[in-house]
Structure formats: structure tokens, C-alpha cells
mmCIF file of C-alpha atoms in Angstrom:
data_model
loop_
_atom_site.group_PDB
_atom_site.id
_atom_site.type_symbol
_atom_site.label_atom_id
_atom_site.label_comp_id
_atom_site.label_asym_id
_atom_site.label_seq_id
_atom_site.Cartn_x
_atom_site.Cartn_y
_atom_site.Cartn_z
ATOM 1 C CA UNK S 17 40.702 90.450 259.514
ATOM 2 C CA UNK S 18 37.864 89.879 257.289
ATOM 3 C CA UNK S 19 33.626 90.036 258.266
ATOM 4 C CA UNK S 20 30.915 87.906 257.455
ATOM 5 C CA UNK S 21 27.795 89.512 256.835
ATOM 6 C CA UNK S 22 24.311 87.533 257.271
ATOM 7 C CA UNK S 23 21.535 89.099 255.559
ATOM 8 C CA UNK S 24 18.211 87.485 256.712
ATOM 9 C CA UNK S 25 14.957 88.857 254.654
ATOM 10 C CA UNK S 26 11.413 88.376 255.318
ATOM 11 C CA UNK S 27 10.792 85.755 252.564
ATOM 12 C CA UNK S 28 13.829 83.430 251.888
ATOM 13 C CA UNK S 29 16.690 81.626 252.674
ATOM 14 C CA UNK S 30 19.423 83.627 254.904
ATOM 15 C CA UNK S 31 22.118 85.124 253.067
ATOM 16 C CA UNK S 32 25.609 85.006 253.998
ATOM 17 C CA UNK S 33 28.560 87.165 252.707
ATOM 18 C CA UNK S 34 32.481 87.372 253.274
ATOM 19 C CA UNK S 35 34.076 91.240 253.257
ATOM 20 C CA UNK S 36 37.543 91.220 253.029
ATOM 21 C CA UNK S 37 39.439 93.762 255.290
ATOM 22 C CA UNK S 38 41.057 96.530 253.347
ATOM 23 C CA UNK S 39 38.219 97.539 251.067
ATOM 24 C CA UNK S 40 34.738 98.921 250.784
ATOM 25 C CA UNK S 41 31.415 96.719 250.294
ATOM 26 C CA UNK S 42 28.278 98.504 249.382
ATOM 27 C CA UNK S 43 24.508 97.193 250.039
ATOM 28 C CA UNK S 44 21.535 98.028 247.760
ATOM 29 C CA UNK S 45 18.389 96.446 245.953
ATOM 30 C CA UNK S 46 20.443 97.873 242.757
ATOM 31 C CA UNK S 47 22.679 95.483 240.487
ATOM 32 C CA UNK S 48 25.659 97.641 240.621
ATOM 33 C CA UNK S 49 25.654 96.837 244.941
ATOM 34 C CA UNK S 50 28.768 94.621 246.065
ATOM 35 C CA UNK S 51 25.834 92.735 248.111
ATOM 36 C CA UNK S 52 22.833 92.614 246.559
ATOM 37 C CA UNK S 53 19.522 92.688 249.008
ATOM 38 C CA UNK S 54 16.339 92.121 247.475
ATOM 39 C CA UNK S 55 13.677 93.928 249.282
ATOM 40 C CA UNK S 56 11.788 97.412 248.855
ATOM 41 C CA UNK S 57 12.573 98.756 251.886
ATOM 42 C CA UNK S 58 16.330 98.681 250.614
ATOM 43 C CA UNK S 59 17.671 101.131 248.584
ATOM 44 C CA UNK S 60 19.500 101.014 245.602
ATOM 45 C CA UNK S 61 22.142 102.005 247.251
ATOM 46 C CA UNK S 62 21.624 102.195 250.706
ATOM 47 C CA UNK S 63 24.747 101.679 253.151
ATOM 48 C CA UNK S 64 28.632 101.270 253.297
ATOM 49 C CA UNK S 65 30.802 98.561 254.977
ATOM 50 C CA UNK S 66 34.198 99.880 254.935
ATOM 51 C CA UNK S 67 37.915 98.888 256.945
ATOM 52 C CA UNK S 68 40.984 100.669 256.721
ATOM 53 C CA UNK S 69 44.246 99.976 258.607
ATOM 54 C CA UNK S 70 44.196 101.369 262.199
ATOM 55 C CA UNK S 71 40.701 102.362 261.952
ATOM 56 C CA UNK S 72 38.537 98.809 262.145
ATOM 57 C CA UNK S 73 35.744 98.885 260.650
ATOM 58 C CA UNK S 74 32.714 101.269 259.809
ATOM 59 C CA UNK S 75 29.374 101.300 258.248
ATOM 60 C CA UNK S 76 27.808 104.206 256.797
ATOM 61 C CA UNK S 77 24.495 105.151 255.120
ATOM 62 C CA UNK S 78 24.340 106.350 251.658
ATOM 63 C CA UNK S 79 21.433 108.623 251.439
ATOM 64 C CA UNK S 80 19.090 105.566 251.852
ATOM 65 C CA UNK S 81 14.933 105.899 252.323
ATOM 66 C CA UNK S 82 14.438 104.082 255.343
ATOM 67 C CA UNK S 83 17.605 104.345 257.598
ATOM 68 C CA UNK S 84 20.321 102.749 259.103
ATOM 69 C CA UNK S 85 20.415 101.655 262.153
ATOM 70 C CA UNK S 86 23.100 99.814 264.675
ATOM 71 C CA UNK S 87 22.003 97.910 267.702
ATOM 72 C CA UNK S 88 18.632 99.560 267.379
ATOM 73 C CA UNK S 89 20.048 102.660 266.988
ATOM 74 C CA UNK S 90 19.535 105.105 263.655
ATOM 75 C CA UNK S 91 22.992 106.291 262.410
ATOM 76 C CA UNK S 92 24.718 108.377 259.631
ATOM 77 C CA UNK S 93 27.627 106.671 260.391
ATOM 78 C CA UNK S 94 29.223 104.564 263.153
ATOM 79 C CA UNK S 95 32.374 102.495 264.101
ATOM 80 C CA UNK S 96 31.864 98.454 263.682
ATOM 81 C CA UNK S 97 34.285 97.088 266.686
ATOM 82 C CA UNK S 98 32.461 94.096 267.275
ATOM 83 C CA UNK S 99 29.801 91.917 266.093
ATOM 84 C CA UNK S 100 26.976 94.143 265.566
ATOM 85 C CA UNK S 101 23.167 93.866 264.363
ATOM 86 C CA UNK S 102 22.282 96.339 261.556
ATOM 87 C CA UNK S 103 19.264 96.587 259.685
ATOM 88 C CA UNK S 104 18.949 98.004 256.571
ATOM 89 C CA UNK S 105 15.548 99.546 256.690
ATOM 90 C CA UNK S 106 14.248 96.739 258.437
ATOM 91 C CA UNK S 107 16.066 94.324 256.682
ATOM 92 C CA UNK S 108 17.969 92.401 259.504
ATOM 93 C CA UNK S 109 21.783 91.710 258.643
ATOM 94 C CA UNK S 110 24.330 90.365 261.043
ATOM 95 C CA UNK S 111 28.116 91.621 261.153
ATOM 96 C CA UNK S 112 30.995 89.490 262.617
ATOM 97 C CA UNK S 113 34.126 90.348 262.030
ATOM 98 C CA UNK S 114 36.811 87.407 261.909
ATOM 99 C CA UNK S 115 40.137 85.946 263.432
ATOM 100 C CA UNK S 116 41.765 84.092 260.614
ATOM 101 C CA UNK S 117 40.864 80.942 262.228
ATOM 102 C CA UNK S 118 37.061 81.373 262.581
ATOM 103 C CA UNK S 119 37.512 82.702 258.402
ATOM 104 C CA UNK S 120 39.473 79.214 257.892
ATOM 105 C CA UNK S 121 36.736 77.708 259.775
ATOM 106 C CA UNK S 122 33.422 79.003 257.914
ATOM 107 C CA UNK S 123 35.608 78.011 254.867
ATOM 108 C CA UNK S 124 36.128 74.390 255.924
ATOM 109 C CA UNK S 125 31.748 74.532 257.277
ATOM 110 C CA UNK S 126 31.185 75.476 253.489
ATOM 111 C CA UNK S 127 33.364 72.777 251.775
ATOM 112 C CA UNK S 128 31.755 69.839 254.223
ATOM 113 C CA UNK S 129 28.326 71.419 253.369
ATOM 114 C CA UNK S 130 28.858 71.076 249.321
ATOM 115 C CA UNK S 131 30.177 67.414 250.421
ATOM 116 C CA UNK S 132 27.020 66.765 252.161
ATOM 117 C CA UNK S 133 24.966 68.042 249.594
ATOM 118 C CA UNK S 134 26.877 66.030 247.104
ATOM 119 C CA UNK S 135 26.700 62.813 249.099
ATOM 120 C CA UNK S 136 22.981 63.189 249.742
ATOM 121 C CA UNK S 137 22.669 62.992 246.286
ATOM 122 C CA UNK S 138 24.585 60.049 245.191
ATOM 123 C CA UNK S 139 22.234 58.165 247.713
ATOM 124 C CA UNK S 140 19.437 59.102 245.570
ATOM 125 C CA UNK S 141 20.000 56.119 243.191
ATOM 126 C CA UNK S 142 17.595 54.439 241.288
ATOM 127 C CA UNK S 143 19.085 51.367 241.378
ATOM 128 C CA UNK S 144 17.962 50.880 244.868
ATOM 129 C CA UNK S 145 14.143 51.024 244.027
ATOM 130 C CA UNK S 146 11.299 53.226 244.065
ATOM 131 C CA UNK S 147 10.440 52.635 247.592
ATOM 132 C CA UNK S 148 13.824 53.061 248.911
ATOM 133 C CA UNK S 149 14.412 56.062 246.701
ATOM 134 C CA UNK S 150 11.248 57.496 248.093
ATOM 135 C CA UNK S 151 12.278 56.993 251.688
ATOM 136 C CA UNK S 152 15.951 58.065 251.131
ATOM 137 C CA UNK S 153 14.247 61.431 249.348
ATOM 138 C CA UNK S 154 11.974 62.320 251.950
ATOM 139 C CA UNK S 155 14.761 61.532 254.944
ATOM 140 C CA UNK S 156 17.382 63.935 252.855
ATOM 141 C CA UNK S 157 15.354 66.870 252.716
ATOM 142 C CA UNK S 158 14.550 66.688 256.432
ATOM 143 C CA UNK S 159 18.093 66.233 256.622
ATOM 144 C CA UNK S 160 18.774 69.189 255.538
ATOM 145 C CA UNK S 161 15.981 71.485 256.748
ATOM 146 C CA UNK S 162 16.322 70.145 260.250
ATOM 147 C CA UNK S 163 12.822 69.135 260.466
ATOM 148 C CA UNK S 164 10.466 66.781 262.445
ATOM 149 C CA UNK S 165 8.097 66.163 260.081
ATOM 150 C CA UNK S 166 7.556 65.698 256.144
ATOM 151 C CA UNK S 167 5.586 64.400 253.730
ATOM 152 C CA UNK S 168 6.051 63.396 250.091
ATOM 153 C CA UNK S 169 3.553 63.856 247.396
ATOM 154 C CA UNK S 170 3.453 62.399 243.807
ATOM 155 C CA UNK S 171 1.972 63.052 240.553
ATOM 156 C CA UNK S 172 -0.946 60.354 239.609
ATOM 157 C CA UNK S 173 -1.335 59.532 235.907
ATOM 158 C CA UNK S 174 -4.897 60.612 236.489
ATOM 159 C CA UNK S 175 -3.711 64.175 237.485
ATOM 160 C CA UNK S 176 -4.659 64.106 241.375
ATOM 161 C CA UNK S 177 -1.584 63.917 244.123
ATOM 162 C CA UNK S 178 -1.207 60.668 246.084
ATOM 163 C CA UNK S 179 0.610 60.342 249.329
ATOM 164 C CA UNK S 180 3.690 58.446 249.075
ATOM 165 C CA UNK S 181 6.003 58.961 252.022
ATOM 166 C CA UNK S 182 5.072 60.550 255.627
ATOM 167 C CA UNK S 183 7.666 61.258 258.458
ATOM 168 C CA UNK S 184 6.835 62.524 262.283
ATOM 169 C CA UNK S 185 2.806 63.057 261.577
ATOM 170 C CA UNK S 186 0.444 60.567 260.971
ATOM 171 C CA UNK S 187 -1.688 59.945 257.763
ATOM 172 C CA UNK S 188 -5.106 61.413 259.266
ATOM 173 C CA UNK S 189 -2.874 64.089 260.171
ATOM 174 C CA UNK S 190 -2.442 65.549 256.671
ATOM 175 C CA UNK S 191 -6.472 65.789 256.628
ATOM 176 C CA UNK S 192 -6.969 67.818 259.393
ATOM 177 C CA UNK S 193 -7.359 71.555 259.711
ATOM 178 C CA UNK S 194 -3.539 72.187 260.662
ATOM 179 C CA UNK S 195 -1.855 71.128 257.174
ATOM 180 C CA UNK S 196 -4.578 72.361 255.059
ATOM 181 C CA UNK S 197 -2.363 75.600 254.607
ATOM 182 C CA UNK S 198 0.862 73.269 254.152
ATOM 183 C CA UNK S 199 -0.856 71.360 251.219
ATOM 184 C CA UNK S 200 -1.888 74.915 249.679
ATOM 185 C CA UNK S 201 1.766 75.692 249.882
ATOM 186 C CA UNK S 202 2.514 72.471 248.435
ATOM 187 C CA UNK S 203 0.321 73.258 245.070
ATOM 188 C CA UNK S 204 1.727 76.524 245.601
ATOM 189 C CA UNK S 205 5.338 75.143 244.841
ATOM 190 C CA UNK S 206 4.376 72.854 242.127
ATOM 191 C CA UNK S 207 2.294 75.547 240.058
ATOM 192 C CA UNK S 208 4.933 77.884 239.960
ATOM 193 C CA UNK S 209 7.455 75.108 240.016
ATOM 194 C CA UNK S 210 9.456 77.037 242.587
ATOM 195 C CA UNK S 211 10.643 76.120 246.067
ATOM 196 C CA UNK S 212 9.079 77.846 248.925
ATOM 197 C CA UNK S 213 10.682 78.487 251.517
ATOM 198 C CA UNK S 214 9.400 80.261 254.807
ATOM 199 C CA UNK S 215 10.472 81.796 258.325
ATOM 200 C CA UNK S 216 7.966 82.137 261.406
ATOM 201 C CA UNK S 217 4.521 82.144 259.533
ATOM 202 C CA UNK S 218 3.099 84.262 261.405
ATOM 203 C CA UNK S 219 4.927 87.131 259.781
ATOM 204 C CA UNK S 220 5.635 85.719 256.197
ATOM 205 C CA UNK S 221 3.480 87.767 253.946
ATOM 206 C CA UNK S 222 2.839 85.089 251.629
ATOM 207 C CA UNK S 223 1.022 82.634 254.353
ATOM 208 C CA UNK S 224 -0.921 85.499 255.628
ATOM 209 C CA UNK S 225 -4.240 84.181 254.159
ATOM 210 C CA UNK S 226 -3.195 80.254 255.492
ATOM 211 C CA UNK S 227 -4.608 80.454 259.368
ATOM 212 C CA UNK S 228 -3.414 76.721 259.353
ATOM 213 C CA UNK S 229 0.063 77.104 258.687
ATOM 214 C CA UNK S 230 0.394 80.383 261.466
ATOM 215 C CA UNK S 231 -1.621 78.448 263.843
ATOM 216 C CA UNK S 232 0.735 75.402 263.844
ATOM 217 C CA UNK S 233 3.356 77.289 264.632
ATOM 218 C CA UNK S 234 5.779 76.509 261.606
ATOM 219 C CA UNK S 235 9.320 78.627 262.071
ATOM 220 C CA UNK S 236 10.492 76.928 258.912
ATOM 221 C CA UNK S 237 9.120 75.477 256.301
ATOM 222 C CA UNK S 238 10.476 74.562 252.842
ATOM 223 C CA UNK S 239 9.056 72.571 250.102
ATOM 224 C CA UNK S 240 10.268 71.930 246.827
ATOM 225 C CA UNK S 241 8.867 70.590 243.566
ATOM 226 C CA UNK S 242 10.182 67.446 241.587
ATOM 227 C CA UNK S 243 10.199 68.779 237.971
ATOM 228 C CA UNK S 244 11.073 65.833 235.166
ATOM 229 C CA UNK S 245 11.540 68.160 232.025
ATOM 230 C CA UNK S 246 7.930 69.830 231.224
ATOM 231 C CA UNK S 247 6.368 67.750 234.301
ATOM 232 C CA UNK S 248 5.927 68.114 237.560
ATOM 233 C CA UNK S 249 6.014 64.456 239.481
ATOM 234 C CA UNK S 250 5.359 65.842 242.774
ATOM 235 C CA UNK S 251 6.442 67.784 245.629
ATOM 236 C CA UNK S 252 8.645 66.719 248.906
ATOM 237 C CA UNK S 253 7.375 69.283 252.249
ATOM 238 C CA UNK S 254 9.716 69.486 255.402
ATOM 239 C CA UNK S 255 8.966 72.017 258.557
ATOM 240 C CA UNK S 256 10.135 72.242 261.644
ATOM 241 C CA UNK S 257 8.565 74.292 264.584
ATOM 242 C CA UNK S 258 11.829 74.366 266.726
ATOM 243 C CA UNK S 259 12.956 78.271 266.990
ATOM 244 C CA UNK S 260 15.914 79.691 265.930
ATOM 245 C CA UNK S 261 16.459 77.063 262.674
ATOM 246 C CA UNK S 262 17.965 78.882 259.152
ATOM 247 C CA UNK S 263 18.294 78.404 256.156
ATOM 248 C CA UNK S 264 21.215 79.544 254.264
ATOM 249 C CA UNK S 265 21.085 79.748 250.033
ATOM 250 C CA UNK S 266 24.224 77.409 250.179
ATOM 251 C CA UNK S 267 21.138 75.115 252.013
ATOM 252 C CA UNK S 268 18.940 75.832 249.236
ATOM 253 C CA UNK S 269 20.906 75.016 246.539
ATOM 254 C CA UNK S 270 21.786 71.986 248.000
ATOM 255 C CA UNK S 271 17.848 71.409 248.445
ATOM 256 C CA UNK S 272 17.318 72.370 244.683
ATOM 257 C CA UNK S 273 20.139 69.918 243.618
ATOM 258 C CA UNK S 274 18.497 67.127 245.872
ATOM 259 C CA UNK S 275 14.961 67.934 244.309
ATOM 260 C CA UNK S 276 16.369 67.930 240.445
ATOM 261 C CA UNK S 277 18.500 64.767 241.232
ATOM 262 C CA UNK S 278 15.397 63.375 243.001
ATOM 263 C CA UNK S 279 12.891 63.757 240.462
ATOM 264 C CA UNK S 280 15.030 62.576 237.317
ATOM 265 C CA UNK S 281 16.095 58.773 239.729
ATOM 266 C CA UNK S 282 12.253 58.810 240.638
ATOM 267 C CA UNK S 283 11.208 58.783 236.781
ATOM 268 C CA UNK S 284 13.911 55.870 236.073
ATOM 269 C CA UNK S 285 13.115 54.130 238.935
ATOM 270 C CA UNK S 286 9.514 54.074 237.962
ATOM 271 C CA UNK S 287 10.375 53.412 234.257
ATOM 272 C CA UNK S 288 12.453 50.531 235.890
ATOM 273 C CA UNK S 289 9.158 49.314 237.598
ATOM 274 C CA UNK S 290 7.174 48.960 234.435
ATOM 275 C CA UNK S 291 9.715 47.430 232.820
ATOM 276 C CA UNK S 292 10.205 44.869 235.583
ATOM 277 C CA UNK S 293 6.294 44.399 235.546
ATOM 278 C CA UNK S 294 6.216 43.942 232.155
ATOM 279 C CA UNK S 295 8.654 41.439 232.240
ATOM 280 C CA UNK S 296 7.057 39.788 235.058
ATOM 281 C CA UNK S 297 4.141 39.464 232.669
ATOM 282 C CA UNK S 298 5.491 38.423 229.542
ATOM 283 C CA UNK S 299 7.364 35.976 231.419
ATOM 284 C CA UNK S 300 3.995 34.670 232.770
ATOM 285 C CA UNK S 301 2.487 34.977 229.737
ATOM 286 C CA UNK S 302 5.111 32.884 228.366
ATOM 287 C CA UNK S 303 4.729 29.814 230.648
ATOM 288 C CA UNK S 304 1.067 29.687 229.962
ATOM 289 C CA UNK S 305 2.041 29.607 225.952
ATOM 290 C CA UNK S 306 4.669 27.146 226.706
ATOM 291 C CA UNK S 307 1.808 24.991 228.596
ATOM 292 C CA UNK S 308 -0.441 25.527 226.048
ATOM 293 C CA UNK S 309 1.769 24.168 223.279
ATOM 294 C CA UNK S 310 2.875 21.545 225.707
ATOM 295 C CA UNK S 311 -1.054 20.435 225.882
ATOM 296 C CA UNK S 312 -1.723 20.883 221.954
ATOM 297 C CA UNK S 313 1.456 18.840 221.349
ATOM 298 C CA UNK S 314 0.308 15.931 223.742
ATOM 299 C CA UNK S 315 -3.297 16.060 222.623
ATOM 300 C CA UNK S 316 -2.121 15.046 218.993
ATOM 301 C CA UNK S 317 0.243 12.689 220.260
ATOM 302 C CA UNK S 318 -2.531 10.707 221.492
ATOM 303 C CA UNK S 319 -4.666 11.913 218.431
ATOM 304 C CA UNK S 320 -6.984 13.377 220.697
ATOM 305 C CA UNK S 321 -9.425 15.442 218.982
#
């Protein structure tokens, strides 16, 4: 039967991986691992995941730095019977071996999750105006993230970010002392036009100077920038303080795909706006013109000077 593997680093989305039965899978930081595992504390080449007929399955350690261990428990080598939790020098990863029908299932989970993703973003239609894009983007993301609360930020012509959507917090909200790290990580995302994504504050390196966002008590946060070819129109913020909530990179993608999607319908949706306005005027414009020639033609009429 084959294993899933769930890799879940410090800084980032959780990683999931199926091993076939049969064969050997090995886990590094280097390119040439099977599973790939960013992180310094990894080696190279640090462990083994292995089945053979008859003998189940076993994990082994490959020389690595910082250890192996099993249940909490440093190994060379051990047996894999069950579900197990190994950590590759502190890197937590999951192992659950599977009956053919939880494999079929986790299959099916992955196809309904690329449908989701895919249907979240045909809802993200310009057609349906700017402020029902706006609403539909900001409800998506939470979606997504499973979170309770949200904001949406865009780009002003003048440079400086205006509020456009809020969900579970309240306006004053955003000034006070608590989200003052959460906008930081919003500029954060938009400067290096990368989503950031976050686990439990508290022990993600990259908030450690953001009191605000540890002392909320944020388990997971993600926010994303909406990047129109060389400009950045804003940035959509989802969090949820609920324990326990992942993120997979499936989730991410789908996240990324919502953002890109997102920011592309907001820019013809606005460009539909102006057009609409400008129509609006002209068409004004036009009435008064037709008035005025309306008056010039009755004033001569009458031969009034």
C-alpha cells in the first residue's frame, strides 16, 4: 500500500507527498532528493523512506547533521508499521501509510480541491462589477484559508493604500495596536510581491519583531498581493486564530491563482468604471449641447438677439 508523507516547515504552506510501496524515497535540502525539504536544519541528504514486500516499511538516516528521530525518539534506523511522526532535524513530517481506499480517497480530496480552486475563480468576473468583484475576492480567500476575518487593500492613484473590503473586524479595528503588525505584513507582501504565509506567530521567525501579530494570537495568516503586470493594485489579508488550521501548497496555488485572476478582473472592472463614467458624462454633456442648440435655434426663430 502506498504512504503519504506531510512535511510541515516553520515558514510555509504544509507539504504533502505520495510514496508508492515497492521503492525507496529519499529526503534532503539537495535537488537530487525524491522530496525536496527546504530548511537548514535538513541535510542534503538526510533520511530514507523505503518498503519492500514482507517487510513494511522503514525509514533510515543517511549520515544527516541533526538526526532522525521517530515518535520523539533518535534513530539510525527503525520499522514504519503505522502512522508515525518523524522529524527531520526538527523539521516535523507526518507518515501514513494507506489502504487503497483512503489513496483513492486523497486522490478524489485533490481533484475537488483543483475544482474549487477553479470555480472560485470563474466567480471572479468582471462583468459583475467592481464592488461585487471586491466582495466575491475578499469572501474567496477566506474561503480558502478558513478564516474569520480579512481585509482588502487597494492601490490609490496617489500611491497610499485605501481600505476597500473588511470581513469579521471592524474599521477602527485595523487602527488599533493589534493589526499594526498585520498591515506591516501586508506591505511586506506587496514589496516583495510575494505571498506570505504564516503558522502560530509566536514562533514564525519572520514576525518575531511584530509584537502585534504574536499578541493576537494569529495561527494562520496568509496574504497575498494583486500584481497587474509591473503594478501592484493591492493586497487581500485573511487569518484565522482557530488552532490546528493548514495550509497545504495545493491551497496556495489555488490562493496564487485566485490573487492573479483577481487582480487582472479588478483592473477591467475598474477600466469598465471609467468607461461607464465617461459615458455617463459625455452623455450629459451631450443633452446640455443638445439644449443649447435647441435654445440658439429658438432664439433666432424669434430673431431674438
Amino acid at each position: 500500500m502506498p504512504a503519504r508523507l506531510s512535511i510541515h516547515p516553520v515558514n510555509g504552506p504544509v507539504s504533502v507527498h505520495r510514496v508508492e510501496d515497492g521503492g525507496d524515497c529519499v529526503l534532503g535540502r539537495g535537488a537530487e532528493a525524491d522530496v525536496q525539504v527546504i530548511d537548514d536544519r535538513v541535510s542534503r541528504r538526510h533520511a530514507r523512506i523505503s518498503h519492500r514486500p514482507g517487510e513494511g516499511w522503514r525509514v533510515e538516516d543517511l549520515g544527516s547533521k541533526n538526526g532522525l528521530y521517530v515518535d520523539d525518539t533518535r534513530v539510525d534506523a527503525s520499522a514504519l508499521p503505522a502512522a508515525a511522526e518523524l522529524s527531520l532535524g526538527g523539521v516535523p513530517v507526518r507518515f501514513e501509510p494507506l489502504a487503497d481506499a483512503a489513496a483513492r480517497a486523497d486522490a478524489e480530496r485533490e481533484l475537488d480541491r483543483h475544482r474549487d480552486g477553479a470555480r472560485l475563480q470563474r466567480r471572479l468576473d468582471p462583468a459583475v462589477g467592481l464592488r461585487e468583484l471586491l466582495d466575491r475576492l475578499l469572501a474567496s480567500v477566506m474561503q480558502v484559508v478558513g478564516a474569520d476575518r480579512g481585509f482588502l487593500l487597494l492601490t490609490h492613484p496617489d500611491g497610499d493604500l485605501r481600505l476597500a473590503r473588511l470581513s469579521g473586524l471592524a474599521e477602527e479595528d485595523l487602527a488599533g495596536e493589534e493589526f499594526g503588525g498585520s498591515l506591516s505584513v501586508a506591505r511586506q507582501a506587496m514589496a516583495e510581491r510575494q505571498p506570505v504565509i504564516c503558522y502560530d506567530a509566536s514562533s514564525d521567525t519572520r514576525l518575531s519583531d511584530r509584537p502585534s501579530v504574536q499578541s493576537a494570537g494569529i495561527r494562520l495568516l496568509a496574504c497575498l498581493p494583486l500584481v497587474v503586470l509591473d503594478r501592484v493594485a493591492g493586497v487581500v489579508y485573511a487569518d484565522s486564530r482557530e488552532p490546528g488550521r493548514e495550509l497545504t501548497e495545493l491551497d496556495v496555488e489555488i490562493l496564487e491563482g485566485l490573487a492573479s485572476h483577481a487582480a487582472l478582473a479588478l483592473a477591467v472592472a475598474g477600466l469598465q468604471d471609467e468607461v461607464e463614467g465617461l459615458e455617463g458624462a459625455l452623455g450629459r454633456a451631450g443633452e446640455a449641447g443638445g439644449s443649447l442648440r435647441r435654445l440658439t435655434a429658438a432664439r433666432e426663430l424669434l430673431e431674438i438677439p
